[in-house]
């Protein structure tokens, strides 16, 4: 990659690592997640910082697919109950409010799906399923081309869009049916 | 009020003016608003800046009362349709996104309730009902004790809490039934 | 108040109780708060649910006054440090993320101001100053006219606007200087 | 890709298309963008819906790099002025508040960078630079594996992370210096 500038090297690096990371996701896990979405009464998503943005992007598509969905911490909320599915995105698996949300969700009887970058973290202990998105990297390269949680966040974003494609198929939704549920007064 | 400090003078001023402002709201308007809430399929609220915060506080209570409610611009949204009630809070009645939201809401066939500080503003032209919360003030005093939209915002906050009390009674809700709909994982 | 409807009774009730509540705030506390704002490097505000909206309304005015201000949990953040002032609004004083934020803020060496409805709550233990906004009420009346945290939230909103008037005077700001710092692209 | 399930097919599709899309970005554009960031007084970002989340993820990293950054529409704001750089993310280039923000930003004298999926859209007319992230696709495949703005959003997320790597290098920042600016009280 010698004659590339930092921008293009970084793109290549993020894209290659994201492919490696996502290759580790198994069909078995996807099937389990799929079943839970169809069994759940309601879906709650949560995340802090950039992971929170990833979780919100997922929530928007879940709404498009017709799932009753809430973003924990936004104005419009509801009490989490048994029968609900809570999805938390946390790169480190140690972010305090994410871990706390996981613990409370379990105490309330919800099913907990966690998307994290660390297998052995505090949050995975509460999880009914933990999707671990972690890369084998040389630290020097990673810090230069993908600082902080960059690799995890890009992987989590695409991973959740893959889940959307899977749910869309199984729920027999189409782009058109999704668009019909899209907020028209898009004043962010 | 001579021997009061600025803090206490400001409190007195805001409270007295708020009382004067809210005294102008008529029973007839409240009855009309009440009917619309019970007829509406869904409620959408919107506001920019501090008026937006007032509208979100209202939305939280509407959820507690069991109304299906959306905050325009948040992650979880839905398309506005005929049969929906859109409530916009705008002090000046001229804030661009508020006026634009009003226009789009009317074009989509929704009923539009506006809470504003200015009778003759661009937004009131689109409104099916406009609640005007405006005070008679000496500008010098107002600027010192309640700068910018302060009087309007405090009045709008309390006005909407009065609407909540009215809706609670007519919907036969109680504090307990409202609490049961309160988000438990309150991690904003 | 017999011949008033619920809406107008509720307005009267909220306004009268808010006046009673705010009468208990002492000059001494205001002076202490004022000194802290002028000594602080940066201001951080936090609150969950409707209390969070109250804290954000305060933050907007602090920005207008020229204080460097952050809302904990929003996209644009900064690390809390010694020398910073953290203001948390929590009606119950027991909301988990509010208490946790209080504890972390103290551990990081910040000064902590709490606005709460309960004197003896978990959050007040961490506070350098706790402003307690609590009413003497008959529960039956309160539940009907001001359910859940309604009285606290209205009082906290006006209390913080009084602080703004005080800071405005001491910082020699005017409505005009505040408006010049107002966000022009108000697309919430 | 015949023996892959929808989830894994979708991942492959999104990743391959994202690579194709990002290959079209030229070194010349990156250099121009880089210069503007170093010349700008302040950075403002904006986007609606999922594009808004992408713009916020970018803003978080800009703060980590030490750029004074605002998200248009959040609580903490500032007036846009000549000398500021405004970055808007809009897949369709036609979303009303995005186009309106672009127009206002230009009227206020700011430099405008747009990241969009459509070359010939209303928003590109206002842009000082428009990065167009668009894929050549068979509609049938795209709708199934990457409905609505999915390809644009994933590309924009990674594109902006590439810009971060470039700015990090030129500003001589490191992962450690970025972490030191990370919000510690990460209650989202």
XYZ file of C-alpha atoms in Angstrom:
752
model
C 0.000 0.000 0.000
C 3.113 2.158 -0.264
C 2.072 4.702 -2.803
C -1.316 5.372 -1.225
C -1.990 8.443 0.901
C -3.231 8.090 4.482
C -6.874 8.534 3.486
C -6.835 5.726 0.921
C -4.662 3.487 3.094
C -7.099 3.965 5.937
C -10.079 3.066 3.721
C -8.317 -0.106 2.533
C -7.375 -1.019 6.062
C -10.855 -0.490 7.537
C -12.500 -2.378 4.687
C -10.112 -5.339 4.816
C -10.303 -5.657 8.592
C -14.082 -5.321 8.556
C -14.292 -8.217 6.100
C -12.055 -10.349 8.340
C -14.059 -9.484 11.439
C -17.431 -10.207 9.883
C -16.250 -13.527 8.437
C -16.276 -14.924 11.952
C -20.049 -14.533 12.410
C -21.723 -17.930 12.245
C -24.969 -18.962 10.622
C -26.054 -20.490 13.909
C -25.891 -17.143 15.704
C -27.837 -15.436 12.928
C -30.566 -18.040 13.155
C -30.829 -17.607 16.893
C -31.030 -13.820 16.580
C -33.623 -14.149 13.840
C -35.836 -16.360 16.022
C -35.613 -13.912 18.922
C -36.691 -10.962 16.802
C -39.795 -12.816 15.680
C -40.604 -13.956 19.212
C -40.013 -10.601 20.923
C -42.895 -8.341 21.895
C -40.818 -5.229 21.483
C -37.224 -4.340 20.662
C -35.118 -1.927 22.730
C -31.713 -0.737 21.545
C -28.986 1.020 23.460
C -25.422 2.182 23.085
C -23.164 5.010 24.251
C -21.182 7.348 21.998
C -20.495 6.079 18.460
C -21.841 2.656 19.419
C -25.063 4.418 20.356
C -25.253 5.898 16.852
C -24.802 2.409 15.386
C -27.640 1.121 17.566
C -29.896 3.989 16.470
C -29.200 3.290 12.793
C -30.340 -0.283 13.463
C -33.453 0.959 15.266
C -34.474 3.119 12.290
C -34.419 0.072 9.996
C -36.280 -2.073 12.549
C -39.042 0.533 12.493
C -39.014 0.365 8.682
C -39.479 -3.409 8.977
C -42.477 -2.931 11.283
C -40.935 -4.037 14.581
C -42.065 -2.012 17.595
C -38.780 -0.465 18.600
C -37.527 1.931 21.265
C -34.178 3.630 21.750
C -33.383 3.583 25.466
C -32.759 7.156 26.598
C -34.798 8.931 23.918
C -37.915 10.943 24.710
C -40.392 8.266 23.699
C -39.834 5.229 25.886
C -41.559 2.290 27.500
C -40.820 -0.018 30.406
C -38.740 -3.062 29.458
C -40.562 -6.291 30.326
C -40.246 -10.037 30.082
C -40.754 -10.958 26.444
C -38.842 -7.941 25.141
C -35.506 -8.141 23.309
C -32.807 -5.662 24.326
C -29.878 -5.092 21.913
C -26.855 -3.300 23.287
C -23.860 -2.205 21.225
C -20.675 -1.664 23.234
C -17.182 -1.839 21.747
C -15.299 -2.188 25.016
C -18.062 -4.116 26.773
C -17.163 -2.066 29.835
C -18.864 1.301 29.267
C -20.675 1.919 32.537
C -24.170 2.828 31.317
C -24.108 -0.007 28.765
C -23.178 -2.585 31.414
C -25.761 -1.148 33.799
C -28.454 -1.237 31.106
C -27.558 -4.878 30.411
C -27.874 -5.786 34.081
C -31.205 -3.998 34.526
C -32.589 -5.518 31.313
C -31.764 -9.018 32.547
C -33.279 -8.290 35.956
C -36.468 -7.193 34.218
C -36.650 -10.509 32.406
C -35.769 -9.357 28.896
C -33.664 -11.334 26.432
C -30.305 -9.638 25.919
C -28.311 -9.499 22.698
C -24.956 -7.791 22.893
C -22.724 -6.671 20.036
C -19.253 -6.060 21.408
C -15.584 -5.971 20.511
C -14.438 -7.880 23.589
C -15.276 -11.507 24.362
C -14.336 -11.333 28.016
C -15.956 -8.140 29.176
C -18.414 -7.288 31.911
C -21.315 -6.923 29.513
C -21.002 -10.382 27.943
C -21.723 -11.976 31.337
C -25.301 -10.713 31.160
C -25.839 -11.566 27.489
C -28.074 -14.335 26.162
C -26.067 -13.958 22.987
C -22.898 -11.957 22.460
C -21.718 -11.264 18.952
C -18.000 -10.547 19.255
C -16.589 -8.394 16.473
C -12.843 -8.308 17.042
C -9.894 -8.066 14.707
C -6.406 -9.478 14.777
C -4.324 -6.365 14.219
C -0.893 -4.918 14.596
C -1.489 -2.121 17.084
C 0.763 0.319 15.234
C -1.192 0.059 12.001
C -4.562 0.048 13.735
C -3.844 3.203 15.725
C -2.822 5.026 12.569
C -5.625 3.941 10.242
C -8.485 3.119 12.597
C -8.006 4.820 15.987
C -10.114 3.958 19.049
C -13.265 1.933 18.284
C -13.247 2.576 14.524
C -12.969 -1.078 13.399
C -15.602 -2.284 15.814
C -18.052 0.457 14.915
C -17.780 -0.013 11.139
C -18.159 -3.782 11.609
C -21.148 -3.397 13.922
C -22.861 -1.000 11.495
C -22.530 -3.473 8.590
C -23.296 -6.504 10.771
C -26.602 -4.972 11.820
C -27.438 -4.081 8.201
C -26.893 -7.758 7.395
C -29.349 -8.662 10.155
C -31.819 -6.243 8.560
C -31.495 -7.999 5.170
C -32.098 -11.344 6.894
C -35.129 -10.082 8.836
C -36.500 -8.358 5.733
C -36.480 -11.642 3.844
C -38.015 -13.680 6.658
C -40.685 -11.074 7.350
C -41.410 -10.863 3.592
C -40.855 -7.131 3.561
C -39.664 -5.143 0.546
C -37.914 -1.819 0.041
C -41.306 -0.382 -0.838
C -43.036 -1.629 2.327
C -40.103 -0.288 4.348
C -40.302 3.112 2.679
C -43.987 3.351 3.540
C -43.041 3.297 7.240
C -40.359 5.949 6.831
C -40.880 9.193 8.747
C -41.980 11.809 6.239
C -41.286 14.881 8.300
C -37.629 14.117 8.474
C -36.577 17.093 10.600
C -33.875 15.443 12.429
C -39.754 44.358 44.673
C -36.955 46.754 45.605
C -35.146 44.829 48.286
C -35.084 41.586 46.321
C -31.968 40.387 44.514
C -32.061 39.710 40.774
C -32.686 35.984 41.234
C -35.756 36.463 43.411
C -37.033 39.396 41.362
C -36.735 37.272 38.245
C -38.672 34.394 39.849
C -41.448 36.776 40.901
C -41.536 38.357 37.483
C -41.665 35.061 35.570
C -44.321 33.634 37.876
C -46.552 36.735 37.766
C -46.312 37.075 33.995
C -46.929 33.374 33.496
C -50.118 33.642 35.517
C -51.263 36.618 33.424
C -50.454 34.835 30.184
C -52.220 31.611 31.088
C -55.329 33.448 32.298
C -56.110 34.217 28.666
C -56.613 30.570 27.686
C -60.297 29.859 27.178
C -62.343 26.818 28.162
C -63.549 26.580 24.576
C -60.034 26.060 23.250
C -59.301 23.411 25.871
C -62.436 21.517 24.903
C -61.506 21.611 21.255
C -57.970 20.362 21.985
C -59.339 17.634 24.233
C -61.656 16.370 21.479
C -58.810 16.271 18.962
C -56.590 14.199 21.229
C -59.301 11.598 21.628
C -60.038 11.542 17.899
C -56.417 11.414 16.718
C -54.814 8.172 15.587
C -51.374 9.286 16.702
C -49.782 12.408 18.154
C -46.635 14.035 16.743
C -44.852 16.833 18.582
C -42.204 19.214 17.342
C -40.279 22.266 18.397
C -36.833 23.815 17.942
C -34.459 24.828 20.731
C -36.051 25.402 24.139
C -39.515 25.132 22.592
C -38.467 21.694 21.397
C -37.639 20.697 24.973
C -41.094 21.882 26.065
C -42.684 19.770 23.329
C -40.664 16.710 24.397
C -41.741 17.124 28.034
C -45.323 17.067 26.761
C -44.618 13.964 24.661
C -43.276 12.066 27.686
C -46.522 12.659 29.570
C -48.644 11.744 26.524
C -46.829 8.390 26.457
C -47.581 8.013 30.181
C -51.249 8.596 29.361
C -51.185 5.887 26.710
C -51.345 8.056 23.582
C -49.214 6.789 20.687
C -46.777 9.643 20.401
C -43.764 10.539 18.258
C -41.238 13.344 18.512
C -40.502 14.556 14.986
C -36.753 14.355 14.424
C -35.951 11.605 16.930
C -34.687 8.180 15.909
C -38.019 6.396 16.192
C -40.445 7.998 13.781
C -43.419 7.314 11.581
C -44.996 8.979 8.558
C -47.549 11.672 9.456
C -50.945 10.884 7.933
C -54.511 12.144 7.752
C -56.074 11.454 11.153
C -52.918 12.343 13.093
C -52.587 15.358 15.380
C -49.395 17.422 15.091
C -48.515 19.781 17.978
C -45.830 22.371 17.306
C -44.378 24.697 19.933
C -42.760 27.854 18.520
C -42.288 31.046 20.485
C -41.669 33.329 17.540
C -43.927 31.428 15.169
C -41.264 32.099 12.553
C -38.545 29.513 13.227
C -37.890 28.002 9.816
C -38.068 24.267 10.591
C -41.177 24.779 12.764
C -42.995 26.663 9.992
C -41.861 24.084 7.449
C -43.044 21.214 9.644
C -46.407 22.958 10.032
C -46.786 23.341 6.279
C -45.825 19.730 5.539
C -48.121 18.419 8.294
C -51.073 20.283 6.788
C -50.228 19.047 3.299
C -50.217 15.485 4.633
C -53.737 15.972 5.990
C -52.949 16.103 9.713
C -54.709 18.345 12.214
C -52.335 21.059 13.439
C -52.227 22.546 16.929
C -49.732 25.338 17.457
C -48.562 26.831 20.740
C -46.908 30.159 20.007
C -46.064 33.540 21.465
C -47.126 35.510 18.389
C -50.674 35.769 17.075
C -49.706 37.042 13.659
C -46.877 34.777 12.646
C -46.227 32.532 9.688
C -46.982 29.375 11.625
C -50.459 30.414 12.804
C -51.624 30.539 9.160
C -51.328 26.759 8.943
C -52.848 26.031 12.363
C -56.247 24.463 12.970
C -55.893 25.898 16.443
C -53.294 28.351 17.684
C -52.866 28.872 21.407
C -51.231 32.270 21.772
C -49.260 32.723 24.981
C -48.173 36.349 25.020
C -47.588 38.831 27.801
C -48.064 42.556 28.102
C -44.639 43.652 29.329
C -42.364 46.611 29.636
C -39.449 45.589 27.448
C -36.862 46.865 29.917
C -38.092 44.679 32.755
C -38.652 41.677 30.534
C -35.142 41.763 29.068
C -33.634 41.876 32.538
C -35.717 39.211 34.256
C -36.849 36.975 31.406
C -34.588 37.369 28.358
C -35.445 35.958 24.925
C -38.284 33.385 24.950
C -38.242 32.782 28.716
C -41.834 33.885 29.424
C -43.272 31.989 26.505
C -41.382 28.796 27.330
C -42.355 28.725 31.019
C -45.986 29.427 30.057
C -45.991 26.736 27.368
C -44.495 24.162 29.775
C -47.223 24.787 32.377
C -49.972 25.132 29.752
C -49.157 21.677 28.397
C -49.067 20.208 31.920
C -52.587 21.613 32.368
C -53.627 19.835 29.163
C -52.154 16.639 30.627
C -54.290 17.000 33.795
C -57.360 17.528 31.617
C -56.609 14.520 29.384
C -55.786 12.371 32.437
C -59.201 13.044 33.898
C -61.091 12.452 30.653
C -59.140 9.281 29.860
C -59.707 8.079 33.448
C -55.997 7.634 34.019
C -54.277 7.889 37.394
C -50.751 8.614 38.567
C -50.331 4.871 39.068
C -51.459 3.929 35.559
C -49.154 6.622 34.186
C -46.208 5.334 36.206
C -46.741 1.842 34.813
C -45.986 3.209 31.331
C -42.858 5.022 32.464
C -39.569 3.898 30.881
C -37.713 1.835 33.469
C -34.291 1.921 31.875
C -34.111 5.650 32.138
C -30.655 6.120 30.622
C -31.097 9.160 28.620
C -61.609 26.622 42.917
C -64.960 24.885 42.568
C -66.243 26.271 39.343
C -62.994 25.809 37.468
C -62.452 22.934 35.025
C -59.563 20.485 35.522
C -57.285 22.353 33.118
C -57.633 25.687 34.911
C -57.554 24.106 38.361
C -54.355 22.316 37.408
C -52.756 25.577 36.177
C -53.685 27.319 39.456
C -52.414 24.420 41.486
C -49.066 24.137 39.666
C -48.505 27.882 39.786
C -49.370 28.242 43.481
C -47.253 25.255 44.517
C -44.342 26.426 42.361
C -44.417 29.795 44.130
C -44.395 28.070 47.548
C -41.551 25.777 46.541
C -39.365 28.524 45.120
C -39.901 30.769 48.163
C -37.685 28.410 50.134
C -34.562 29.131 48.051
C -32.157 31.283 50.052
C -30.002 34.194 48.952
C -27.004 32.443 50.441
C -27.373 29.452 48.135
C -27.752 31.697 45.098
C -24.565 33.536 45.996
C -22.668 30.296 46.365
C -23.938 29.008 43.001
C -23.093 32.314 41.365
C -19.505 32.182 42.630
C -19.078 28.633 41.353
C -20.244 29.517 37.864
C -17.681 32.293 37.642
C -14.904 30.084 39.011
C -15.662 27.021 36.868
C -13.641 26.209 33.766
C -16.563 24.531 32.091
C -20.148 23.621 32.926
C -21.634 20.159 32.401
C -25.340 19.495 32.808
C -27.189 16.228 33.111
C -30.621 14.862 33.818
C -32.808 11.903 32.809
C -36.294 12.117 31.318
C -38.163 15.399 31.903
C -35.460 16.510 34.336
C -33.001 16.062 31.484
C -35.073 18.438 29.348
C -34.986 20.997 32.157
C -31.197 20.669 32.342
C -30.885 21.128 28.570
C -33.019 24.279 28.663
C -30.575 25.621 31.253
C -27.598 24.623 29.087
C -28.970 26.557 26.094
C -29.133 29.757 28.162
C -25.653 29.159 29.624
C -24.330 29.017 26.059
C -26.181 32.282 25.335
C -24.395 33.793 28.343
C -21.022 32.673 27.000
C -20.267 29.859 29.452
C -18.548 26.847 27.884
C -21.217 24.232 28.428
C -21.716 20.550 27.654
C -24.738 18.299 27.977
C -23.539 14.935 29.253
C -24.697 12.252 26.830
C -24.960 14.424 23.707
C -22.732 13.948 20.683
C -20.338 16.779 21.471
C -18.694 16.047 24.803
C -15.532 16.527 26.779
C -13.913 14.813 29.750
C -15.032 16.205 33.121
C -12.061 17.466 35.133
C -11.169 19.162 38.381
C -12.235 22.780 38.062
C -15.442 21.948 36.176
C -18.939 22.461 37.567
C -21.446 19.634 37.045
C -25.176 20.437 37.454
C -27.535 17.495 37.749
C -31.314 17.759 37.830
C -33.077 14.765 39.411
C -36.543 14.919 40.924
C -36.330 11.692 42.898
C -32.599 11.981 43.570
C -32.505 8.220 42.991
C -32.550 7.829 39.186
C -29.690 5.425 38.537
C -27.788 7.238 35.769
C -28.137 10.565 37.599
C -26.725 9.133 40.829
C -23.961 7.398 38.880
C -23.087 10.599 37.017
C -22.936 12.418 40.356
C -20.576 9.845 41.809
C -18.271 9.826 38.776
C -18.226 13.634 38.631
C -17.120 13.822 42.264
C -14.462 11.155 41.692
C -13.116 13.211 38.792
C -12.745 16.221 41.084
C -15.578 18.374 39.739
C -17.814 20.573 41.871
C -21.333 19.152 41.984
C -24.561 21.129 42.104
C -27.740 19.103 42.375
C -31.320 20.280 41.882
C -33.641 17.697 43.387
C -37.053 17.183 44.914
C -35.827 15.027 47.797
C -33.550 16.203 50.606
C -32.562 12.736 51.762
C -31.754 10.952 48.546
C -28.736 9.115 47.244
C -27.691 11.955 44.953
C -27.564 14.633 47.656
C -24.788 12.706 49.423
C -22.418 13.523 46.560
C -23.497 17.151 46.168
C -21.421 20.199 47.094
C -24.724 22.026 47.031
C -28.194 20.538 46.792
C -31.112 22.797 45.980
C -34.185 20.991 47.268
C -37.415 21.948 45.523
C -40.175 20.171 47.433
C -43.776 21.041 48.154
C -46.064 20.400 51.067
C -49.046 18.829 49.361
C -52.110 16.742 49.907
C -51.352 13.668 47.838
C -54.888 13.424 46.484
C -54.820 16.913 44.989
C -51.252 16.592 43.731
C -51.904 13.331 41.891
C -54.885 14.861 40.140
C -53.431 18.221 39.136
C -49.694 17.548 38.959
C -48.981 13.833 38.546
C -45.499 12.338 38.929
C -42.655 14.893 38.921
C -44.746 17.775 37.511
C -44.296 20.180 40.460
C -40.587 19.550 40.736
C -39.972 19.951 37.012
C -41.892 23.243 36.672
C -40.097 24.584 39.769
C -36.683 23.481 38.507
C -37.297 25.075 35.087
C -38.172 28.456 36.655
C -35.467 28.158 39.333
C -32.806 27.749 36.648
C -34.222 30.684 34.666
C -33.822 32.749 37.835
C -30.183 31.636 38.024
C -29.793 32.771 34.407
C -31.133 36.266 35.255
C -28.683 36.447 38.169
C -25.709 35.290 36.057
C -26.713 37.637 33.228
C -26.567 40.614 35.563
C -23.265 39.633 37.158
C -21.655 38.841 33.809
C -23.001 42.146 32.429
C -24.719 40.391 29.554
C -27.809 41.660 27.775
C -30.581 40.094 25.740
C -28.780 41.357 22.658
C -25.422 39.810 23.575
C -27.215 36.558 24.365
C -29.023 36.570 21.033
C -25.720 36.998 19.203
C -24.643 33.593 20.566
C -27.881 31.908 19.572
C -27.624 29.082 17.029
C -28.834 30.433 13.697
C -29.409 27.162 11.924
C -31.999 26.096 14.425
C -32.781 22.698 12.921
C -33.354 20.760 16.006
C -22.697 -16.532 -3.721
C -25.289 -19.286 -4.121
C -24.746 -21.286 -0.982
C -24.673 -18.259 1.294
C -27.658 -17.255 3.431
C -29.191 -13.805 3.089
C -27.217 -12.386 6.016
C -23.839 -13.388 4.606
C -24.816 -12.482 1.044
C -25.878 -9.065 2.254
C -22.554 -8.519 4.081
C -20.608 -9.479 0.961
C -22.748 -7.253 -1.198
C -22.484 -4.200 1.064
C -18.734 -4.650 1.482
C -18.029 -5.119 -2.239
C -20.204 -2.181 -3.277
C -18.709 0.035 -0.588
C -15.238 -0.702 -1.926
C -16.361 0.180 -5.457
C -18.009 3.385 -4.302
C -15.058 4.587 -2.255
C -12.582 3.843 -5.058
C -13.997 6.830 -6.914
C -12.852 9.373 -4.329
C -9.895 11.360 -5.670
C -6.757 12.511 -3.895
C -7.469 16.025 -5.107
C -10.775 16.177 -3.230
C -9.175 14.859 -0.045
C -6.489 17.531 -0.214
C -9.079 20.247 -0.671
C -11.127 18.973 2.270
C -8.011 18.698 4.403
C -7.074 22.327 3.707
C -10.574 23.526 4.620
C -10.543 21.759 7.963
C -7.297 23.448 8.922
C -8.513 26.847 7.736
C -11.956 26.682 9.349
C -12.720 28.465 12.608
C -15.303 25.912 13.596
C -16.915 22.812 12.104
C -20.677 22.248 11.962
C -22.154 18.916 10.908
C -25.687 18.055 9.924
C -27.745 15.207 8.555
C -31.251 13.771 8.860
C -32.125 10.204 9.818
C -29.366 7.622 9.340
C -27.261 10.207 7.493
C -27.524 12.330 10.625
C -26.097 9.472 12.691
C -23.179 9.215 10.241
C -22.543 12.948 10.605
C -22.610 12.674 14.419
C -20.105 9.807 14.373
C -17.823 12.096 12.361
C -18.369 14.953 14.835
C -17.336 12.769 17.789
C -14.002 12.026 16.124
C -13.484 15.687 15.146
C -13.844 16.562 18.835
C -11.283 13.848 19.636
C -8.933 15.514 17.153
C -9.390 18.879 18.856
C -11.524 20.644 16.240
C -14.226 22.897 17.684
C -17.299 21.094 16.416
C -21.056 21.499 16.660
C -23.912 19.249 15.596
C -26.637 21.437 14.133
C -29.862 20.738 16.015
C -28.344 19.541 19.295
C -28.724 21.431 22.555
C -25.308 23.079 22.495
C -25.085 25.239 19.405
C -23.544 28.356 18.001
C -24.317 30.724 15.142
C -22.738 29.676 11.827
C -20.496 32.443 10.468
C -18.139 33.244 7.612
C -14.985 31.219 8.209
C -16.862 28.151 9.457
C -17.015 24.842 7.614
C -20.414 23.121 7.390
C -20.499 19.389 6.497
C -23.841 17.953 5.487
C -24.515 14.271 4.852
C -27.559 13.575 2.670
C -28.052 10.387 0.675
C -30.754 11.698 -1.617
C -29.477 15.255 -1.650
C -33.131 16.272 -1.526
C -34.114 15.879 2.148
C -35.805 19.181 2.942
C -34.024 20.172 6.178
C -30.641 19.172 4.718
C -31.173 21.316 1.611
C -32.464 24.181 3.748
C -29.473 23.943 6.074
C -27.163 24.002 3.057
C -28.837 27.122 1.683
C -28.760 28.958 5.017
C -25.122 27.970 5.619
C -24.116 29.434 2.262
C -26.099 32.611 2.916
C -24.248 33.003 6.207
C -20.931 32.830 4.384
C -19.766 29.385 5.517
C -17.877 26.922 3.342
C -20.086 23.952 2.505
C -18.960 20.346 2.112
C -21.638 17.876 1.117
C -21.469 14.088 1.187
C -24.275 12.737 -0.960
C -25.381 9.782 -3.043
C -26.698 11.890 -5.941
C -24.570 14.076 -8.196
C -27.464 16.077 -9.573
C -29.469 16.934 -6.522
C -30.695 20.166 -4.992
C -28.072 20.132 -2.261
C -25.050 19.870 -4.565
C -25.954 23.259 -6.084
C -25.030 24.950 -2.820
C -21.886 22.904 -2.163
C -18.318 24.207 -2.383
C -17.380 20.554 -2.626
C -19.691 17.589 -3.116
C -18.369 14.098 -2.500
C -20.648 11.802 -4.469
C -20.804 8.245 -3.137
C -22.883 6.302 -5.631
C -22.827 2.718 -6.789
C -23.556 1.034 -10.072
C -26.049 -1.617 -9.047
C -28.718 -3.911 -10.326
C -31.805 -2.620 -8.548
C -33.101 -6.106 -7.783
C -29.983 -7.149 -5.903
C -29.611 -3.802 -4.145
C -33.177 -3.792 -2.854
C -32.711 -7.250 -1.400
C -29.298 -6.869 0.215
C -29.048 -3.140 0.883
C -32.493 -1.510 0.959
C -33.015 2.259 0.944
C -29.866 4.298 1.702
C -27.833 1.373 3.100
C -24.970 1.514 0.563
C -24.615 5.264 0.783
C -24.657 5.297 4.577
C -22.047 2.555 5.017
C -19.834 4.280 2.422
C -20.242 7.688 4.054
C -19.403 6.262 7.507
C -16.132 4.724 6.233
C -15.332 7.714 3.990
C -15.495 10.045 6.980
C -13.344 7.688 9.066
C -10.773 7.901 6.262
C -10.920 11.694 6.499
C -10.300 11.337 10.250
C -7.148 9.233 9.618
C -5.924 11.882 7.169
C -6.624 14.777 9.545
C -5.065 12.861 12.467
C -1.825 12.493 10.541
C -1.703 16.098 9.374
C -2.588 17.457 12.812
C 0.027 15.145 14.370
C -2.517 13.609 16.698
C -2.337 10.077 18.111
C -4.831 7.607 19.500
C -3.658 8.630 22.972
C -4.165 12.379 22.400
C -7.600 11.605 20.961
C -8.545 9.468 23.951
C -7.621 12.306 26.303
C -10.392 14.404 24.716
C -12.967 11.627 24.991
C -15.999 12.331 27.178
C -15.529 10.396 30.424
C -19.094 10.529 31.667
C -20.328 8.626 28.691
C -24.024 8.577 29.549
C -25.323 8.766 26.151
